[in-house]
Tab-separated table of C-alpha atoms and ligand atoms in Angstrom:
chain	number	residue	atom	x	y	z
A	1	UNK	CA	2.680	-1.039	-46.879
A	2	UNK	CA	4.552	2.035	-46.220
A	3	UNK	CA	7.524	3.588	-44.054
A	4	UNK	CA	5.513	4.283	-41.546
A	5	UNK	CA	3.752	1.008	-41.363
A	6	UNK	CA	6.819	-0.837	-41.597
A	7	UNK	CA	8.783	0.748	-39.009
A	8	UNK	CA	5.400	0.129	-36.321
A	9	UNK	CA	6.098	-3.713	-36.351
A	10	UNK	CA	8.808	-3.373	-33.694
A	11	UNK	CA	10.158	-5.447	-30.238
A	12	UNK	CA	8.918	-2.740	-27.274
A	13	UNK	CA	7.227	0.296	-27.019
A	14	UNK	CA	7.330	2.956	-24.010
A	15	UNK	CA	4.274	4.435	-22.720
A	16	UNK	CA	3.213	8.201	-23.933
A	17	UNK	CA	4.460	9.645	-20.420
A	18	UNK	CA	8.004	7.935	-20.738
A	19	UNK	CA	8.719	8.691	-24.308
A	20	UNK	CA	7.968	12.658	-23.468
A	21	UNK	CA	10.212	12.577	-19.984
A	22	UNK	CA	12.857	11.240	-22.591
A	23	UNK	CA	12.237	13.878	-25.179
A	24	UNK	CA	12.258	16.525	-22.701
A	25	UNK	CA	15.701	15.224	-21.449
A	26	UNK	CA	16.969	15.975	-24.925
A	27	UNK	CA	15.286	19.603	-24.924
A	28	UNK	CA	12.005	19.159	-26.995
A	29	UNK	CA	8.972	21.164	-25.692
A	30	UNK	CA	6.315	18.793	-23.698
A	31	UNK	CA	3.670	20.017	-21.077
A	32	UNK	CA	4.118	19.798	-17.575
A	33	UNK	CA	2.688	16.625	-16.226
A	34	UNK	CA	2.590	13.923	-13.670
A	35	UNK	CA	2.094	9.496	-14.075
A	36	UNK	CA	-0.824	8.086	-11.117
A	37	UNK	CA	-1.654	5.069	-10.770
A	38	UNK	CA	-4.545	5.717	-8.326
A	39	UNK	CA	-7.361	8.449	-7.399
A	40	UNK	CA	-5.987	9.961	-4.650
A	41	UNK	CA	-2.538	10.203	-6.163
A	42	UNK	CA	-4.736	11.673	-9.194
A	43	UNK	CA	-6.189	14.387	-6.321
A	44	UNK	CA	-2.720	15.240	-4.467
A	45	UNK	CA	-0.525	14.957	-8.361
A	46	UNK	CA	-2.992	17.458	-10.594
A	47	UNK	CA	-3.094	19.716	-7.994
A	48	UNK	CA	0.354	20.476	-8.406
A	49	UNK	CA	-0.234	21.266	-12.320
A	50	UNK	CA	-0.592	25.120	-13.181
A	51	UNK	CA	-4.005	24.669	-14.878
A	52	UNK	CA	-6.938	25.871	-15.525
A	53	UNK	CA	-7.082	23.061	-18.056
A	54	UNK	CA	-5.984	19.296	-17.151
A	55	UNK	CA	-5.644	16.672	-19.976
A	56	UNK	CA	-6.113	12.946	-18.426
A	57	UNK	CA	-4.667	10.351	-20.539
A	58	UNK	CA	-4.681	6.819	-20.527
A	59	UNK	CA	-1.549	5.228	-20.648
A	60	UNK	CA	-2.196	2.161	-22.757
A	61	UNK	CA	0.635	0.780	-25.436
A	62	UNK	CA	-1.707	1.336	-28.326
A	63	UNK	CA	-2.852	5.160	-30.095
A	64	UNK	CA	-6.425	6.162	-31.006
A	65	UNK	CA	-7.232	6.349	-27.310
A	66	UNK	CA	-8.907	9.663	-27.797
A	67	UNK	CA	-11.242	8.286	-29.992
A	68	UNK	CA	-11.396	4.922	-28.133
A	69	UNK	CA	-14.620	3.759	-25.904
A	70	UNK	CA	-14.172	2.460	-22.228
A	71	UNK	CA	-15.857	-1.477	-22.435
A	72	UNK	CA	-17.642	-1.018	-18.937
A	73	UNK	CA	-18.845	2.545	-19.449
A	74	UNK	CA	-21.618	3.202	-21.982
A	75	UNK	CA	-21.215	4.588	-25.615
A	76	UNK	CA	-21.890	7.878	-24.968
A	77	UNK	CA	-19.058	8.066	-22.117
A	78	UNK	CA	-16.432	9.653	-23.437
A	79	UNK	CA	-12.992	8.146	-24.692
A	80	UNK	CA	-9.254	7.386	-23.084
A	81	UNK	CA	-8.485	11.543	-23.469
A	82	UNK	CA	-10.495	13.434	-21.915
A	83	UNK	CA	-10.203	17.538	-20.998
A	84	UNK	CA	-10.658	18.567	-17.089
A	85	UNK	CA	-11.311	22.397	-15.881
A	86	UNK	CA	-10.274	21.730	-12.127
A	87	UNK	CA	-8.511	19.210	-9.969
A	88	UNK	CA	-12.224	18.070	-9.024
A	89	UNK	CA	-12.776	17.284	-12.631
A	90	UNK	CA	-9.438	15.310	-13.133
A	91	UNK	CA	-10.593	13.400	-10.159
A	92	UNK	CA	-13.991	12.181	-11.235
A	93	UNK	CA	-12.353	11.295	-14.612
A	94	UNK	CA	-9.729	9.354	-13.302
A	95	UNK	CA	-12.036	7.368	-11.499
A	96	UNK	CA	-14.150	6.230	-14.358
A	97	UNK	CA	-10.659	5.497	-16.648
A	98	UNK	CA	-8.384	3.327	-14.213
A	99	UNK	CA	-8.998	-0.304	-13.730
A	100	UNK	CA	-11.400	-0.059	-16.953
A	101	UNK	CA	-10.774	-1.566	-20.430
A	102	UNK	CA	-10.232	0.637	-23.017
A	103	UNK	CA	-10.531	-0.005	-26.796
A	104	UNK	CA	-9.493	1.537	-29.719
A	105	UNK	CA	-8.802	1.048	-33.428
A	106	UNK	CA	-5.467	-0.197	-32.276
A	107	UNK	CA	-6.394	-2.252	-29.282
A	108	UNK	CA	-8.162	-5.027	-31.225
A	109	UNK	CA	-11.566	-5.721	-29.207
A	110	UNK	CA	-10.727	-7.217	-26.304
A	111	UNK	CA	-9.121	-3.803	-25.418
A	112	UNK	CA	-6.290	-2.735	-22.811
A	113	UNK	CA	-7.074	-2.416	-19.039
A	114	UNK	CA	-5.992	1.391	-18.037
A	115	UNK	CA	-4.000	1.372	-14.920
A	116	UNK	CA	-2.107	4.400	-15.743
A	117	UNK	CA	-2.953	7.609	-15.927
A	118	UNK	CA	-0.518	10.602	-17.196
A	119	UNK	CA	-2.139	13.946	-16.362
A	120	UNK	CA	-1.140	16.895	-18.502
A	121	UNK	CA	-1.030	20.234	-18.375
A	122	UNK	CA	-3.725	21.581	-21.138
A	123	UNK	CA	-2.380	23.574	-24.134
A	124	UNK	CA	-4.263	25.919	-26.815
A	125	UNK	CA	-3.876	24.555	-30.124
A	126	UNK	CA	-3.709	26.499	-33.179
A	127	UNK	CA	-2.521	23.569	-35.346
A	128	UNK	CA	-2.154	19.974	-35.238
A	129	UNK	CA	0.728	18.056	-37.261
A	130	UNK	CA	2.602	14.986	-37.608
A	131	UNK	CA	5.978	14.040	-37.326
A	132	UNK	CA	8.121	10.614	-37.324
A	133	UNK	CA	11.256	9.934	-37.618
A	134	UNK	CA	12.158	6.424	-38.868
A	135	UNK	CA	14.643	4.258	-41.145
A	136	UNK	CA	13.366	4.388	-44.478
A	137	UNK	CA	13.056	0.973	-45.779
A	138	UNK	CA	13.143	2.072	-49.628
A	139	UNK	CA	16.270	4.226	-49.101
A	140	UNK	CA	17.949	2.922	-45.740
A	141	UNK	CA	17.802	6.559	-44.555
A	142	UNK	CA	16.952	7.966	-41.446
A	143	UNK	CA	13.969	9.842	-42.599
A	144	UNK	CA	11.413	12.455	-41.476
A	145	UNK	CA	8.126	12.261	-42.055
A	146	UNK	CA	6.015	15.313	-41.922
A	147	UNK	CA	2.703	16.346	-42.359
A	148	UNK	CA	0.450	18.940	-41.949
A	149	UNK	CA	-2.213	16.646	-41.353
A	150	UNK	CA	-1.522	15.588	-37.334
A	151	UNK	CA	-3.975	14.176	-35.070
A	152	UNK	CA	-5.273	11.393	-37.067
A	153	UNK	CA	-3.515	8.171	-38.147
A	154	UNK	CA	-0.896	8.824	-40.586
A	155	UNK	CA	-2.044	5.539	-42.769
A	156	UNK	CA	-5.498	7.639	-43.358
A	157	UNK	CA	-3.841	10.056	-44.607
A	158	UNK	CA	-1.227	7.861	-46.743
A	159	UNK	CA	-4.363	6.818	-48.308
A	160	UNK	CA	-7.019	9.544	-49.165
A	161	UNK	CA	-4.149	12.392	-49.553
A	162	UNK	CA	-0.768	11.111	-50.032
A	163	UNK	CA	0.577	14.615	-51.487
A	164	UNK	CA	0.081	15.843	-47.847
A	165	UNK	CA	3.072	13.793	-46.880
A	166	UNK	CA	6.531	14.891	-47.195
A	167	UNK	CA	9.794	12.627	-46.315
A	168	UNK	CA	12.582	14.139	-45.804
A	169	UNK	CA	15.870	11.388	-45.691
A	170	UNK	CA	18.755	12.688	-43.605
A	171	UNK	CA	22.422	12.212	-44.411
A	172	UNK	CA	24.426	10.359	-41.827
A	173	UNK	CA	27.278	12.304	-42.159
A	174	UNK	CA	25.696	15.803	-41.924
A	175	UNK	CA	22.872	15.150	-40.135
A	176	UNK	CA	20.138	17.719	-39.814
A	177	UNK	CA	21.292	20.649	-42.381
A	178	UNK	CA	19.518	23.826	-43.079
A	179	UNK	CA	18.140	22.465	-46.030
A	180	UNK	CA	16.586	19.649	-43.865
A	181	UNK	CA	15.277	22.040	-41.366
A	182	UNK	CA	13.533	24.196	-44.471
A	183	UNK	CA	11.954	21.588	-46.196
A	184	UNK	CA	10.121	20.419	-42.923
A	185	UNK	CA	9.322	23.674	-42.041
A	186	UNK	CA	7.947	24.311	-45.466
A	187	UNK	CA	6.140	20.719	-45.211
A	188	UNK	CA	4.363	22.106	-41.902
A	189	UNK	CA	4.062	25.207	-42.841
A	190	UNK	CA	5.393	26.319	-39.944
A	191	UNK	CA	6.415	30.453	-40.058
A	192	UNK	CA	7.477	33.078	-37.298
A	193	UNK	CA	7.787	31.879	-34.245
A	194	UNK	CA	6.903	28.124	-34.599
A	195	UNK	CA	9.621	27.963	-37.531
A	196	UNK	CA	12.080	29.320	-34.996
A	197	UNK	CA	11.386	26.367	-32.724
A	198	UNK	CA	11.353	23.588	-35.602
A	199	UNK	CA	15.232	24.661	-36.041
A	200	UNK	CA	16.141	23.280	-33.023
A	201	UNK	CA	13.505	20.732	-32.272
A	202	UNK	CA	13.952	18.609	-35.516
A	203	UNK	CA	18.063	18.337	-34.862
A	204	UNK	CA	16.564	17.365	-30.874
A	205	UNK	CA	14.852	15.194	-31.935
A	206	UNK	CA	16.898	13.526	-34.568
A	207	UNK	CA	19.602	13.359	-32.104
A	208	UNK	CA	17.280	11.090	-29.122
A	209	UNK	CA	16.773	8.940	-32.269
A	210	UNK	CA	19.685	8.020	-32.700
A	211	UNK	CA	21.510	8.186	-29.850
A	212	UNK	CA	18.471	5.981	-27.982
A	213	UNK	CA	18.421	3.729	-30.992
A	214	UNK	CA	15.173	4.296	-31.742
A	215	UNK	CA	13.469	2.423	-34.322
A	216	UNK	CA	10.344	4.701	-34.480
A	217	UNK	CA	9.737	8.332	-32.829
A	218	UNK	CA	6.146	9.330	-33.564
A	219	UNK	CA	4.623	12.592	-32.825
A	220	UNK	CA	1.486	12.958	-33.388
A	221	UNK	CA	0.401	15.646	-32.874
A	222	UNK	CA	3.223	18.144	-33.013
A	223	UNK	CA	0.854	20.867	-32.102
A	224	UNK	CA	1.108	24.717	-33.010
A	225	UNK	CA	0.017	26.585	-30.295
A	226	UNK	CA	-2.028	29.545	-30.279
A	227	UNK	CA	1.156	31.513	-28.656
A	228	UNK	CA	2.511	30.397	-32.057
A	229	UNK	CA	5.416	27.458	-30.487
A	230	UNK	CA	5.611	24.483	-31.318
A	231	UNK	CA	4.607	21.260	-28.317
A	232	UNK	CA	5.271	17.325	-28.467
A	233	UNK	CA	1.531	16.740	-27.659
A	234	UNK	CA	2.154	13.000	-28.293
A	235	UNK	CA	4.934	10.615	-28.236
A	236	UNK	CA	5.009	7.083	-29.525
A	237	UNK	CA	8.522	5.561	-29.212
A	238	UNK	CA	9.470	1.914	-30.312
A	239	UNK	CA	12.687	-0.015	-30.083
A	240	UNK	CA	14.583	-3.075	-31.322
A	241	UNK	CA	16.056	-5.964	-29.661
A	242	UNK	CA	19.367	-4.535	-30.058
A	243	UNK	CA	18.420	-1.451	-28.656
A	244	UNK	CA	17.110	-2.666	-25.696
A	245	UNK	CA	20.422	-4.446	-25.344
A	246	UNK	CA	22.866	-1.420	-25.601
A	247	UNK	CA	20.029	0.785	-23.519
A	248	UNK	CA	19.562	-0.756	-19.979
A	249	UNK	CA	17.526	2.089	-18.832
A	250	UNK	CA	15.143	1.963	-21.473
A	251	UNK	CA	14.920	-1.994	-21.086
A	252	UNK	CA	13.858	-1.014	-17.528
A	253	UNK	CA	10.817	0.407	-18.550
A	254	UNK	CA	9.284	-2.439	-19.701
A	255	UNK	CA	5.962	-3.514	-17.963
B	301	LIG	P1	-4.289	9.378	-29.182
B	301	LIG	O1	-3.453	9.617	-30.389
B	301	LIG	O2	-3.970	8.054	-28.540
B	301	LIG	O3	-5.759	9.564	-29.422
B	301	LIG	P2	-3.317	11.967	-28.201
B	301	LIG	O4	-2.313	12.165	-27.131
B	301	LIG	O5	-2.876	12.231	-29.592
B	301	LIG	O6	-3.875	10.466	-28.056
B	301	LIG	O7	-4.597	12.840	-27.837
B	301	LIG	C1	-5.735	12.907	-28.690
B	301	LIG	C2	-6.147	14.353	-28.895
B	301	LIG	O8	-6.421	14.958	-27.628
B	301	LIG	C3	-5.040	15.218	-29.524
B	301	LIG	O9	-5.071	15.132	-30.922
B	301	LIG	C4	-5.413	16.586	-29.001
B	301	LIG	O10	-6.426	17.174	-29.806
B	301	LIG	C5	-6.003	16.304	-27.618
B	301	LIG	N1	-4.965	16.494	-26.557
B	301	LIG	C6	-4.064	15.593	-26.126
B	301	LIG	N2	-3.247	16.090	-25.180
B	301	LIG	C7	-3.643	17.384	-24.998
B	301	LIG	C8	-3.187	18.471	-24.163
B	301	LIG	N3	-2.152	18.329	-23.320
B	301	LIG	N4	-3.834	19.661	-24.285
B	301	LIG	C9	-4.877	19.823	-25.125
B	301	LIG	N5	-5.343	18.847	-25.930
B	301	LIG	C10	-4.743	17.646	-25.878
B	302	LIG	MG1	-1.980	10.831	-30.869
């Protein structure tokens, strides 16, 4: 077991699309993009997205769903993220992904039906990282966790290449310092521009944690893009009882 591990077995989580509208109330950087729940919204919503490139993403409460495989389409259909180059695109994906079952490594194999769709503005990516922010079991800190190594499950990389993990444990009564802010831009190596950002995103994002009561904020990944600025690419945020308690509007969101 690990932090990260630890802080995943948690009361509710918000869908992808939720967690990134909150974020982006706080300031962090997220793509424009828009929930469906049908085709045609699908047709009228994406059209309203600058393009050329759509991301359509099944909004399921488990992760791996790029990598995951629709039960009623065949193995080589592709997974619960998929890339669209016009509206017309976003349209015949959508129809293949809502209503169907999709499974993943975190789904367990009788999968999660997909009747949400969040469709994304595309970005470049130069990099992909990870990021968390949890409570730290060991030390009872609020910790970051950073990697360089985003886009793939963080307990893969806990095992074949620990050293590529860095937690960084915040003090209460400071907050995020300087210090904090250089050792996680160090751990990311993040330079230039993309440094710049990490200054104020990590203190955003530090404050939605704890202000929301979070008990896990998950981005991964926290992508570099090829502009050289940083984007929340994906969001996985958990709460507590107790959180849900003091945080009515979050308590709403619950399917
Ligand atoms: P999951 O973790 O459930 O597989 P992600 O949201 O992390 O879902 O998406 C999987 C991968 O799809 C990302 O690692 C990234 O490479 C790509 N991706 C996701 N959203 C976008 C986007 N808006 N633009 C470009 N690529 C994206
Ligand atoms: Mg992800």
């Amino acid at each position: 077991s690990n932090a990260v591990t630890d802080a995943k077995g948690v009361f509710m989580n918000i869908h992808e699309y939720q967690a990134k509208r909150l974020l982006h109330s706080y300031g962090a950087p997220v793509a424009k993009g828009v929930a469906v729940y049908s085709v045609a919204q699908a047709e009228e919503w994406a059209g309203k997205l600058p393009g050329p490139l759509y991301v359509v993403k099944s909004q399921i409460h488990a992760g791996g769903r790029g990598k995951g495989k629709f039960k009623e389409l065949g193995e080589d259909a592709k997974g619960g993220v998929r890339l669209a180059k016009s509206v017309e695109d976003v349209v015949t994906n959508a129809k293949e992904m809502l209503g169907n079952t999709l499974v993943t490594k975190q789904t367990g194999p009788a999968g999660k039906q997909v009747n949400r769709l969040y469709i994304e503005d595309g970005a470049d990516i130069a990099r992909e990282l990870y990021l968390s922010i949890l409570v730290d079991r060991g030390t009872g800190k609020v910790s970051f966790v950073a990697s360089t190594e985003g886009g793939m499950d963080i307990e893969t990389v806990a095992e074949e290449t620990p050293d590529k993990i860095v937690t960084v444990g915040i003090d209460p009564m400071s907050g995020v310092t300087g210090v904090d802010i250089d050792k996680l831009n160090t751990a990311l190596a993040l330079k230039g521009a993309a440094a710049e950002d990490g200054k104020t995103l990590f203190p955003t994002l530090y404050k939605a944690f704890m202000e929301k009561d979070m008990s896990l904020l998950e981005i991964n990944p926290l992508i570099v893009m090829e502009d050289g600025h940083l984007r929340v690419l994906d969001a996985k945020v958990s709460f507590d009882n107790n959180a849900i308690f003091r945080h009515p509007d979050i308590a709403e969101l619950r399917d």
